[in-house]
CSV table of N, CA and C in Angstrom, one decimal:
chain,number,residue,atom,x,y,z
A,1,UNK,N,-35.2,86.9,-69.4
A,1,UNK,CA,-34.4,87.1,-68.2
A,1,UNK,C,-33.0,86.7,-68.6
A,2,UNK,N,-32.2,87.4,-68.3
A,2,UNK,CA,-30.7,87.2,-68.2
A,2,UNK,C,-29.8,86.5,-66.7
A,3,UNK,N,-29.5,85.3,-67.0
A,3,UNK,CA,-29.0,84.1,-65.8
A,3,UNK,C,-27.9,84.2,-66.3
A,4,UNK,N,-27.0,84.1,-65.1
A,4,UNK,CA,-25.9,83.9,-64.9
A,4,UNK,C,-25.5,82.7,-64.2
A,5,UNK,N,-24.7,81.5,-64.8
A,5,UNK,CA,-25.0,80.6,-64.6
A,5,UNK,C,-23.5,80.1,-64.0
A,6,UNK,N,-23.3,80.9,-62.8
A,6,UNK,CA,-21.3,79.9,-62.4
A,6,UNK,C,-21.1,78.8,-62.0
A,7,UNK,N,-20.6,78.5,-62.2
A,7,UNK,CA,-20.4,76.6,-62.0
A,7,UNK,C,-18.5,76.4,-61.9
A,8,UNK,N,-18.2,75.3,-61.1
A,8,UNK,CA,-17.2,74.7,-61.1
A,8,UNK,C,-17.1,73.6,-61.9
A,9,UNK,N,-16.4,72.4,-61.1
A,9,UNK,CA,-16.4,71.0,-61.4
A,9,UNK,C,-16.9,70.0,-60.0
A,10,UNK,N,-17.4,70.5,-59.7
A,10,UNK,CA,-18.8,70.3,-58.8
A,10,UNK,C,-19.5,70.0,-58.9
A,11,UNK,N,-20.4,68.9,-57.8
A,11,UNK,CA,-21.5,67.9,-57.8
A,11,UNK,C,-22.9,69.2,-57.7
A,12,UNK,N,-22.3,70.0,-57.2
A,12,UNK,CA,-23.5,70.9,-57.1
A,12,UNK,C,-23.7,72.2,-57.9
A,13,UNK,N,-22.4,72.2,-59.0
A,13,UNK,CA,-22.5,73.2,-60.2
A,13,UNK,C,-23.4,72.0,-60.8
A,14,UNK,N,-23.4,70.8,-61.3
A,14,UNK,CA,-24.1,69.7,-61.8
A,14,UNK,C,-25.7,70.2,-61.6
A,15,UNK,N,-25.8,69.9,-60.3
A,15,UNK,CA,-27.1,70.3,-59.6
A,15,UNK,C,-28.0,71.8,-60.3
A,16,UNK,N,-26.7,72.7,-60.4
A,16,UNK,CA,-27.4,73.8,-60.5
A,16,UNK,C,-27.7,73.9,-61.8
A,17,UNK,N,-26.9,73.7,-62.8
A,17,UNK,CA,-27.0,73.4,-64.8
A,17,UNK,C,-28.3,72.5,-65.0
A,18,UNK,N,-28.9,71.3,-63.9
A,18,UNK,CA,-29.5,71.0,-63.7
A,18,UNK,C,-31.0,71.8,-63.6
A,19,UNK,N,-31.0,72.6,-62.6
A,19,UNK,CA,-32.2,73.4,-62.1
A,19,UNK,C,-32.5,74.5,-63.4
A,20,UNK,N,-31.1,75.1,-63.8
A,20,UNK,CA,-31.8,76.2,-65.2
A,20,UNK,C,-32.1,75.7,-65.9
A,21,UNK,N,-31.7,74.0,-66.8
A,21,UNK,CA,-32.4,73.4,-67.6
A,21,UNK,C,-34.0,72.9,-67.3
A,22,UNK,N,-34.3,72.6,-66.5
A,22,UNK,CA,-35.1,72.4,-66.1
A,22,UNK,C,-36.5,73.1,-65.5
A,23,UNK,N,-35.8,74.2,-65.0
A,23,UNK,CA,-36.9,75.3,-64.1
A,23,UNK,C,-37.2,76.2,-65.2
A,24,UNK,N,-36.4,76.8,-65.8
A,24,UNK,CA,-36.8,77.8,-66.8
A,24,UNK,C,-36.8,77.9,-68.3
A,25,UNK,N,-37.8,78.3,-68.8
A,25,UNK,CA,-38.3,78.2,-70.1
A,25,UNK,C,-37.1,78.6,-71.3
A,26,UNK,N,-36.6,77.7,-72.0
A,26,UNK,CA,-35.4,78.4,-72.9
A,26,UNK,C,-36.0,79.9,-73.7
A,27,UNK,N,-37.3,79.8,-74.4
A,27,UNK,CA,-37.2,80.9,-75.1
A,27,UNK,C,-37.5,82.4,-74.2
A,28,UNK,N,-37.5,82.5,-73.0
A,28,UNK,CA,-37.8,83.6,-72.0
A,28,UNK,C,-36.3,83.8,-71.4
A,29,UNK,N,-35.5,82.7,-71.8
A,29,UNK,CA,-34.2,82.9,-70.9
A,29,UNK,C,-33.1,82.9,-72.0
A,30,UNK,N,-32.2,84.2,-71.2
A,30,UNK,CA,-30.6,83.9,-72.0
A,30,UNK,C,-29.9,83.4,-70.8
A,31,UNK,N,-28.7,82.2,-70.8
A,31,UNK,CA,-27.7,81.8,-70.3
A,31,UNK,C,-26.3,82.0,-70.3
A,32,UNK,N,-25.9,83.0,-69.4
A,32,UNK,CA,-24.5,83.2,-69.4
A,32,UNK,C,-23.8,81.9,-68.7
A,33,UNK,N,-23.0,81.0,-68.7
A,33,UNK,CA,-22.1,80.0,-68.2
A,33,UNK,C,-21.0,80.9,-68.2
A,34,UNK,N,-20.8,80.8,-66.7
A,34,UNK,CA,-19.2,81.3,-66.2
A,34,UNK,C,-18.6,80.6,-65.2
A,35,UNK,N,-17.1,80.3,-65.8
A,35,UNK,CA,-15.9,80.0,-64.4
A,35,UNK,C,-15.1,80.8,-64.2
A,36,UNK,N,-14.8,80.9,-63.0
A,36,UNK,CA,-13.5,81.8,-63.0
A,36,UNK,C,-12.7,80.6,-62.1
A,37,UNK,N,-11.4,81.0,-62.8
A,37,UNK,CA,-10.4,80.1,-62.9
A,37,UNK,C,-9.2,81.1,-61.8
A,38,UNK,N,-9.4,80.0,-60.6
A,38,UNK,CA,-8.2,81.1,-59.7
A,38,UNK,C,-6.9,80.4,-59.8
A,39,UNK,N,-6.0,81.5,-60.3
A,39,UNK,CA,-4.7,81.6,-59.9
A,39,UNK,C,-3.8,80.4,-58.8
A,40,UNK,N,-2.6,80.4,-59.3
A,40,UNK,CA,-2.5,78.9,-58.5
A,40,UNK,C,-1.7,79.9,-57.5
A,41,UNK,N,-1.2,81.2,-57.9
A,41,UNK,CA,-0.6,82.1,-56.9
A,41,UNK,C,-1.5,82.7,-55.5
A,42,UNK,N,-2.9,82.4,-55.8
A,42,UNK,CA,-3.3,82.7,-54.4
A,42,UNK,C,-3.3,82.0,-53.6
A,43,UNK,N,-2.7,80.4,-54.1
A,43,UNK,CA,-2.5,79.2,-53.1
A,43,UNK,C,-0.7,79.0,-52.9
A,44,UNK,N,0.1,79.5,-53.5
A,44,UNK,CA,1.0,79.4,-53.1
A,44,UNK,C,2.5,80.6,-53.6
A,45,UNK,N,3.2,80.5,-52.9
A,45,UNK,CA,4.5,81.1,-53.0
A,45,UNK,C,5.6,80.6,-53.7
A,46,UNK,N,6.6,81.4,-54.2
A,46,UNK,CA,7.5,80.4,-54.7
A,46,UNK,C,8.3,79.6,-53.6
A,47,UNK,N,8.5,80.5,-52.2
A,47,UNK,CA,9.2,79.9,-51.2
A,47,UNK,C,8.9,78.8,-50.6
A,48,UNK,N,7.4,78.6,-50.7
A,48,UNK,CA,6.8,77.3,-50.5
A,48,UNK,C,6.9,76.2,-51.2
A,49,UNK,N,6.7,76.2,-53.0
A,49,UNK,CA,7.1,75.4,-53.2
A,49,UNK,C,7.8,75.7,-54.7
A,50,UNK,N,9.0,75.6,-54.6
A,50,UNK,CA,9.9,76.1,-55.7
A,50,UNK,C,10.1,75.6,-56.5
A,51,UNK,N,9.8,74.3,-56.7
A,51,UNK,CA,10.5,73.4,-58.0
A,51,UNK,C,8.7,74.1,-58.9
A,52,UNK,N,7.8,74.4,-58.3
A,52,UNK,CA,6.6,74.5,-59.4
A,52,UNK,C,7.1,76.1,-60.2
A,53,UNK,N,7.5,77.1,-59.5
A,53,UNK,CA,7.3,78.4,-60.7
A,53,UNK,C,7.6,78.1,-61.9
A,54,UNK,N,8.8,77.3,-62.0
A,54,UNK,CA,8.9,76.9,-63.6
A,54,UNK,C,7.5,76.1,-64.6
A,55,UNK,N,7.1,75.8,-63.9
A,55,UNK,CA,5.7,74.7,-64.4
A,55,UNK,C,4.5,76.2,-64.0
A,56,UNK,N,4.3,77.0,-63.0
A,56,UNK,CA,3.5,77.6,-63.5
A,56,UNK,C,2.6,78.4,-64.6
A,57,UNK,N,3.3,78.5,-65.5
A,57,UNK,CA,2.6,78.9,-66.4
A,57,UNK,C,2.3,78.0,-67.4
A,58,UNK,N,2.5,76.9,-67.8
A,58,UNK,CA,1.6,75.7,-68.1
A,58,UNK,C,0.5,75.0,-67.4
A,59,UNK,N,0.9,74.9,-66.0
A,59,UNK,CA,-0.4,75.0,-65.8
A,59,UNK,C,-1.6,75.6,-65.6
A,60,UNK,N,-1.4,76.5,-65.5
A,60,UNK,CA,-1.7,77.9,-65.7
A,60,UNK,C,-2.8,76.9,-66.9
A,61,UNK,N,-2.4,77.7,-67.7
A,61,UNK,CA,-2.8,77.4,-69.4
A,61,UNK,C,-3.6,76.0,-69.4
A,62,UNK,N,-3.5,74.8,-68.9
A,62,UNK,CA,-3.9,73.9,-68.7
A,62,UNK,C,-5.2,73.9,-68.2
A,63,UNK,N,-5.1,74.9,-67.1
A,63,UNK,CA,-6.3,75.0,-66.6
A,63,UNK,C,-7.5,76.1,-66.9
A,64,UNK,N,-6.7,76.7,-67.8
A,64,UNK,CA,-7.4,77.9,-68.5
A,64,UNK,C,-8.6,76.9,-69.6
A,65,UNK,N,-7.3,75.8,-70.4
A,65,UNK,CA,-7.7,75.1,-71.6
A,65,UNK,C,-9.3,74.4,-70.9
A,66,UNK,N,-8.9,73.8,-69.5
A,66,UNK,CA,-10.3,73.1,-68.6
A,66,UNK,C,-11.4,73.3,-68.7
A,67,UNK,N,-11.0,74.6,-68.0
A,67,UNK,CA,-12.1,75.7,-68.0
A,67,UNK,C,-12.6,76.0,-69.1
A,68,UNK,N,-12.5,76.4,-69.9
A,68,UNK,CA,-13.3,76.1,-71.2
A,68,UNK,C,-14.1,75.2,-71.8
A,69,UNK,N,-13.2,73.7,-71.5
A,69,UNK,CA,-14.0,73.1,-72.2
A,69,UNK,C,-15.4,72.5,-71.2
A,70,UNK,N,-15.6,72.6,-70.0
A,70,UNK,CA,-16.2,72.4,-68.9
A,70,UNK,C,-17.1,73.6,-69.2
A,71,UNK,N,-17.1,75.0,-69.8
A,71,UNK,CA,-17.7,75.8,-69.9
A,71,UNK,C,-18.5,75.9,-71.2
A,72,UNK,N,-17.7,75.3,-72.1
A,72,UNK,CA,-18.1,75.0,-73.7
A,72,UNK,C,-19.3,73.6,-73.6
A,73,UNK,N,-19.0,72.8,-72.6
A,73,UNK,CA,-19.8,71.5,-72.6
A,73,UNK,C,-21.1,72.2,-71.8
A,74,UNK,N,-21.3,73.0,-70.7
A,74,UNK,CA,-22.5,72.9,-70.2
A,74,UNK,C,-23.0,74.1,-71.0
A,75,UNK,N,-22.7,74.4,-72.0
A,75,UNK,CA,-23.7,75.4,-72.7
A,75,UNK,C,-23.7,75.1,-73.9
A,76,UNK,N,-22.9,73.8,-74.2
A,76,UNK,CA,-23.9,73.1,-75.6
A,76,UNK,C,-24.8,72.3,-74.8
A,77,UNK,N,-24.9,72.2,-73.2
A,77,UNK,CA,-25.9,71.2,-73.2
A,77,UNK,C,-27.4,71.8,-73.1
A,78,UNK,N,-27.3,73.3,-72.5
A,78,UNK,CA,-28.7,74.5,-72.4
A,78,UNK,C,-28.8,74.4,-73.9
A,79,UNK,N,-27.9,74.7,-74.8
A,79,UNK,CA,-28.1,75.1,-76.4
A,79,UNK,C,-28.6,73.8,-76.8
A,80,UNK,N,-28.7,72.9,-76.4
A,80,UNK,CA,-29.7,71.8,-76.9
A,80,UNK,C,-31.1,71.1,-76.8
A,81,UNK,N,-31.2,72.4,-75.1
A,81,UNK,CA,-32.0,72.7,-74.6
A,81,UNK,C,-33.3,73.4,-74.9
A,82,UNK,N,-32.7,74.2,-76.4
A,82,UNK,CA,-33.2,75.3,-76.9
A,82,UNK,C,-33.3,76.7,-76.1
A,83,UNK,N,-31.9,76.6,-75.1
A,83,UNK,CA,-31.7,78.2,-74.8
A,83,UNK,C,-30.7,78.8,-75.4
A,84,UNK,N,-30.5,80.5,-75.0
A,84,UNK,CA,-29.4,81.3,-76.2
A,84,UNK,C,-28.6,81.5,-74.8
A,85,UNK,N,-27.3,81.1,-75.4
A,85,UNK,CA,-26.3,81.0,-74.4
A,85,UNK,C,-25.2,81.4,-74.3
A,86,UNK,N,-24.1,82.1,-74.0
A,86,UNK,CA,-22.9,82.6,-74.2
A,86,UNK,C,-22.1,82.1,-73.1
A,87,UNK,N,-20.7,82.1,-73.6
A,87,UNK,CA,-19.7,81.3,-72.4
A,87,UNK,C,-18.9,82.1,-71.7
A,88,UNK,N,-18.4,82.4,-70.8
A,88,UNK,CA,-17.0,83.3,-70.2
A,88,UNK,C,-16.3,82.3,-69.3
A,89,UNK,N,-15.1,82.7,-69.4
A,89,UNK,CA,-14.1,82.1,-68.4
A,89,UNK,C,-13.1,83.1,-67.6
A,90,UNK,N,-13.1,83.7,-66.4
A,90,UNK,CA,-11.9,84.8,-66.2
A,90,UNK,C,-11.4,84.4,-65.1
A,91,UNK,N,-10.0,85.2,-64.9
A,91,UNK,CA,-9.3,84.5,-63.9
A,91,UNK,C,-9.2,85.6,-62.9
A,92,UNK,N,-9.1,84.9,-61.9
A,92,UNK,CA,-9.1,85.8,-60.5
A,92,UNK,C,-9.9,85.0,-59.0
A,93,UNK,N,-10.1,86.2,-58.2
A,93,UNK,CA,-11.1,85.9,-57.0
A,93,UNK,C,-12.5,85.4,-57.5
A,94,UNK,N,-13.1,84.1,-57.3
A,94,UNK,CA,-14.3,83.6,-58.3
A,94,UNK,C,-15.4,84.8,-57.2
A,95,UNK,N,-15.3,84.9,-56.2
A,95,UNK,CA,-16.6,85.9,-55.4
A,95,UNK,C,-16.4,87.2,-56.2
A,96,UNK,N,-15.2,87.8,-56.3
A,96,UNK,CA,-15.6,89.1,-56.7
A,96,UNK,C,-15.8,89.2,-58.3
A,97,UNK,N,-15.2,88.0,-58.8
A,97,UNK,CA,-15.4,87.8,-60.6
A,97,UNK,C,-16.8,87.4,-61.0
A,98,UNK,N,-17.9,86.8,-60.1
A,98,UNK,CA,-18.9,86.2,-60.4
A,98,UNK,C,-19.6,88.0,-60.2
A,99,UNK,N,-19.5,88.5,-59.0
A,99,UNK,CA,-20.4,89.5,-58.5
A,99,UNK,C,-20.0,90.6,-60.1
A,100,UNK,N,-19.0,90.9,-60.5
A,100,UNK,CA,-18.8,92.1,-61.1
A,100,UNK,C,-18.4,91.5,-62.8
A,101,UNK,N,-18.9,90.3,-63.3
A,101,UNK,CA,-19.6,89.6,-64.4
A,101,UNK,C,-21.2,89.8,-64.5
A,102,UNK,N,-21.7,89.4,-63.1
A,102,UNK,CA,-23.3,89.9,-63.7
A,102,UNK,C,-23.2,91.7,-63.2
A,103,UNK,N,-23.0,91.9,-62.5
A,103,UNK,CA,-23.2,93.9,-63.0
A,103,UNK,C,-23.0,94.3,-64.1
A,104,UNK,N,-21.9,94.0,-64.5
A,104,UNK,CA,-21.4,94.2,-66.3
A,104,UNK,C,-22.5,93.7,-66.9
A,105,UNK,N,-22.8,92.2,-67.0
A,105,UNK,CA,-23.1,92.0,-67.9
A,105,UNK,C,-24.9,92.3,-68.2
A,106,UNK,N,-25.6,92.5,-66.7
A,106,UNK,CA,-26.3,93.2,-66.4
A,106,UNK,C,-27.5,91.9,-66.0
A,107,UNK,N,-27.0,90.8,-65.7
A,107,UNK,CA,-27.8,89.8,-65.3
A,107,UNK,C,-28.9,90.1,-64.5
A,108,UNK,N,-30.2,89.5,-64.4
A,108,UNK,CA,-31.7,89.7,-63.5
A,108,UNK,C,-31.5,88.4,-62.4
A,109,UNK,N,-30.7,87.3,-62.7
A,109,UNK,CA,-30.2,86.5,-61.5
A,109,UNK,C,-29.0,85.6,-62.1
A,110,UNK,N,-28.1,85.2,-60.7
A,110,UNK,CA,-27.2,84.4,-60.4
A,110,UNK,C,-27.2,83.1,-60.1
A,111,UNK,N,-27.4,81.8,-60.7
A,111,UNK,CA,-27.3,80.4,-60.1
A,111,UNK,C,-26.2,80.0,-59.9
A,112,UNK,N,-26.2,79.6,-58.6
A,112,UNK,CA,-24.5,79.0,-58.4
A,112,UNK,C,-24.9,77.7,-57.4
A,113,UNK,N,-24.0,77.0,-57.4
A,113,UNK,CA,-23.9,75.5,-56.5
A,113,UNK,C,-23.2,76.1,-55.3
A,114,UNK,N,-23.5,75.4,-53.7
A,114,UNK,CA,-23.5,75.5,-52.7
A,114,UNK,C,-22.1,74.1,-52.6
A,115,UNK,N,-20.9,74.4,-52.0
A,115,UNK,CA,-20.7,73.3,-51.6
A,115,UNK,C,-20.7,72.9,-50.5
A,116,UNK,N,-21.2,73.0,-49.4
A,116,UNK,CA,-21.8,72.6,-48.4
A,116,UNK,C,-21.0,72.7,-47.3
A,117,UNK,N,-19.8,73.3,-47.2
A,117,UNK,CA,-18.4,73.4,-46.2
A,117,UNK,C,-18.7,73.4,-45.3
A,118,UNK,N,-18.6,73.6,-44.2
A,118,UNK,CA,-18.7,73.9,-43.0
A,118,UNK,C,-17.2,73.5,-42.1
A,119,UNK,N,-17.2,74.6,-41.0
A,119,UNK,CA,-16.1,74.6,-40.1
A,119,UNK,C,-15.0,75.3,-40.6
A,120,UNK,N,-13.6,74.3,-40.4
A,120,UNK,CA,-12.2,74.8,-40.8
A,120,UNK,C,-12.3,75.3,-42.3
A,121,UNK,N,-12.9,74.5,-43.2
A,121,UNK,CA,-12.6,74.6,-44.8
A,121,UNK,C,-13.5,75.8,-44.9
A,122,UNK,N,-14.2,76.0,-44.3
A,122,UNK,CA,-15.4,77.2,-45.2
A,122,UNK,C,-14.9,78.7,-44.2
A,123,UNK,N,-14.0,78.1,-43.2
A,123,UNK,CA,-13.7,79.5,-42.8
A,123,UNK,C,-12.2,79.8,-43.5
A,124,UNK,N,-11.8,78.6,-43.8
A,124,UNK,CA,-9.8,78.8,-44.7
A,124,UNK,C,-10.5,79.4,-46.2
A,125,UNK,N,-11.5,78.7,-46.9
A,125,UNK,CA,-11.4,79.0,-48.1
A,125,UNK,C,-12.8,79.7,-48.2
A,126,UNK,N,-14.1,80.1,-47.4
A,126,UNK,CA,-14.6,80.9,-47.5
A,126,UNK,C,-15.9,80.7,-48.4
A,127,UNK,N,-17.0,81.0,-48.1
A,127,UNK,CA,-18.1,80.6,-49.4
A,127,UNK,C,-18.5,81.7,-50.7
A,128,UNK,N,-18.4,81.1,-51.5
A,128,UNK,CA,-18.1,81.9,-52.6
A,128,UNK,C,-19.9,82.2,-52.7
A,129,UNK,N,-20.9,81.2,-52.9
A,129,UNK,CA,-22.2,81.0,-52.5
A,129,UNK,C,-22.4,82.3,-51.5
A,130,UNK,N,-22.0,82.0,-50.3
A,130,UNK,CA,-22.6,83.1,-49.5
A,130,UNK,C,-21.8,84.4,-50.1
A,131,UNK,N,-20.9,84.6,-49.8
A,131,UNK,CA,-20.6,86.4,-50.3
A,131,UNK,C,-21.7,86.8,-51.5
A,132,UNK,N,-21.1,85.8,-52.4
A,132,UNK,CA,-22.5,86.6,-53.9
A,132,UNK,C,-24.0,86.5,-53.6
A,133,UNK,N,-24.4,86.0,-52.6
A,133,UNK,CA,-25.5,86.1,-52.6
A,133,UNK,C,-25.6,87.6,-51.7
A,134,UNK,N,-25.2,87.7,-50.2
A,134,UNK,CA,-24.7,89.2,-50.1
A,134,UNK,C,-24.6,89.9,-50.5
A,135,UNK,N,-23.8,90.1,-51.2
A,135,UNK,CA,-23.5,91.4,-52.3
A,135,UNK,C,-24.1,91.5,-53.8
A,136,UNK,N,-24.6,90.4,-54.4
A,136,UNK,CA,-25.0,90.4,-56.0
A,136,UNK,C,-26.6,92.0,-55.7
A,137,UNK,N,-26.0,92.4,-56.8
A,137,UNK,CA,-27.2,93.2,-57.0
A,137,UNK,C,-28.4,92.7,-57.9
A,138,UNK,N,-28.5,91.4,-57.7
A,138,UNK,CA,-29.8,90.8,-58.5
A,138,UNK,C,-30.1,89.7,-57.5
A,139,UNK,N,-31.1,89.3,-58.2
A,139,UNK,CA,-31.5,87.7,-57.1
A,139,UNK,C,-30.6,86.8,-57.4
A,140,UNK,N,-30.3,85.9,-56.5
A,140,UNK,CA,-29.4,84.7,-56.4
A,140,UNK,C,-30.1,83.4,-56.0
A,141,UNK,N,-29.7,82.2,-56.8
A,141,UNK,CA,-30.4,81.2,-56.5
A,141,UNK,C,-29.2,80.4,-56.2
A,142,UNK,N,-29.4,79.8,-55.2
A,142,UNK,CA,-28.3,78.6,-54.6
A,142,UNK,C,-28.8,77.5,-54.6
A,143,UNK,N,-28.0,76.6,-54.8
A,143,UNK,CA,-28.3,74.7,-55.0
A,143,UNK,C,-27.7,74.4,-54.8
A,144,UNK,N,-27.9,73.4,-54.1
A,144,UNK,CA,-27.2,72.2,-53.5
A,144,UNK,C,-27.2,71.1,-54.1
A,145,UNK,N,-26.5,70.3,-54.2
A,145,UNK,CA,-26.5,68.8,-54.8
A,145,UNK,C,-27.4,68.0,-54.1
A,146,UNK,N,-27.7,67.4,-54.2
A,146,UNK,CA,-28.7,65.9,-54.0
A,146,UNK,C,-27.7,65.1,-52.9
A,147,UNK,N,-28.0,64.8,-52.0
A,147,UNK,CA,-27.0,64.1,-51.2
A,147,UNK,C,-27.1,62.3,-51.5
A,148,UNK,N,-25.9,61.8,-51.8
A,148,UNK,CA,-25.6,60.7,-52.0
A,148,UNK,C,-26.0,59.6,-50.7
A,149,UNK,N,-26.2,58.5,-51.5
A,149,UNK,CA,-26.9,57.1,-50.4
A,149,UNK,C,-25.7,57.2,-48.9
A,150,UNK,N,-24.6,57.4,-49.2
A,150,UNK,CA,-23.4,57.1,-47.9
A,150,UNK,C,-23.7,58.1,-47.2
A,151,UNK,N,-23.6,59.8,-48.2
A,151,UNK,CA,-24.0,60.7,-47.0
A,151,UNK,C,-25.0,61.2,-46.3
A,152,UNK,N,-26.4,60.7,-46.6
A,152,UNK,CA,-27.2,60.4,-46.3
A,152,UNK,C,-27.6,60.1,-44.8
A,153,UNK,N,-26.8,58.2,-45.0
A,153,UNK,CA,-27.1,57.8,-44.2
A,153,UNK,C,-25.9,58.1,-43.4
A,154,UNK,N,-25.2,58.6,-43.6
A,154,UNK,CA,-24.0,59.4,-42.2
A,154,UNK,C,-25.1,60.7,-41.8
A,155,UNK,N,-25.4,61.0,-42.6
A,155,UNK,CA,-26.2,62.2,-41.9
A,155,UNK,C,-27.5,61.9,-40.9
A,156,UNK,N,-27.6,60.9,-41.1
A,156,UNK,CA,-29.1,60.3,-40.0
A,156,UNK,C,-28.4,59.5,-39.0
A,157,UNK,N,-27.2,58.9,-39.1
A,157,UNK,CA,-26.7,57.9,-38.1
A,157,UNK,C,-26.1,59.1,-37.1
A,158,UNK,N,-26.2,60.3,-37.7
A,158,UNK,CA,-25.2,61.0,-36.7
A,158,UNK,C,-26.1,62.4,-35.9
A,159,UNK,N,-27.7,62.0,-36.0
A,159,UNK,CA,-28.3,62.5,-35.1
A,159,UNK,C,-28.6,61.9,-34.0
């Protein structure tokens, strides 16, 4: 089976690198690890804030360099795993870059981490989780992280 495995720098990409090591057998599985690395232009203008265009393309590059090595680490860690793994990094919209990475690449499922937004932030910046699961033309598996001791107990103090 061919997994497509997207991840950020997230407690719940963690979670998910987690579940394919784990859940599925290395010699039945190939692992694609993908980020897509968005643009710092879909967050801002130059009018907004001007002293950065000159620094944009370093960091740009900077963040390209990240993404890689965040991509290079969690697939020496399946490849140690004893699964066959390959890496991508592309830049753009991560929902439509994830969806039209496994069509291409012709993935049987998608794992991706859930980051749990709700409200203002998941309606400003949108679930990347829910759209690909929507639209992916294969199965999609979503994770969530493990909720921590604090959030936990905020989450029971506030029923």
């Amino acid at each position: 089976m061919k997994i497509l495995l997207a991840i950020d720098d997230s407690r719940s990409s963690q979670a998910a690198l987690h579940v394919v090591a784990s859940e599925f057998q290395p010699k039945r599985n190939e692992i694609r690890v993908l980020h897509v690395v968005e643009q710092i232009s879909a967050y801002l203008t130059a009018s907004m804030v001007p002293h950065l265009v000159d620094q944009a393309a370093r960091i740009e590059k900077d963040r390209q360099e990240q993404a890689k090595r965040m991509v290079q680490h969690a697939a020496l860690g399946l490849r140690k795993a004893g699964f066959r793994t390959s890496e991508a990094v592309e830049t753009g919209d991560p929902k439509e870059k994830i969806l039209d990475h496994a069509e291409k690449w012709r993935a049987d499922l998608i794992v991706l981490g859930s980051h749990g937004w709700k409200g203002f932030n998941r309606f400003l910046l949108g679930s990347v989780s829910e759209a690909v699961s929507r639209h992916a033309k294969c199965s999609v598996q979503i994770v969530r992280a493990p909720l921590g001791r604090k959030q936990a107990k905020a989450g029971r103090s506030s029923r």
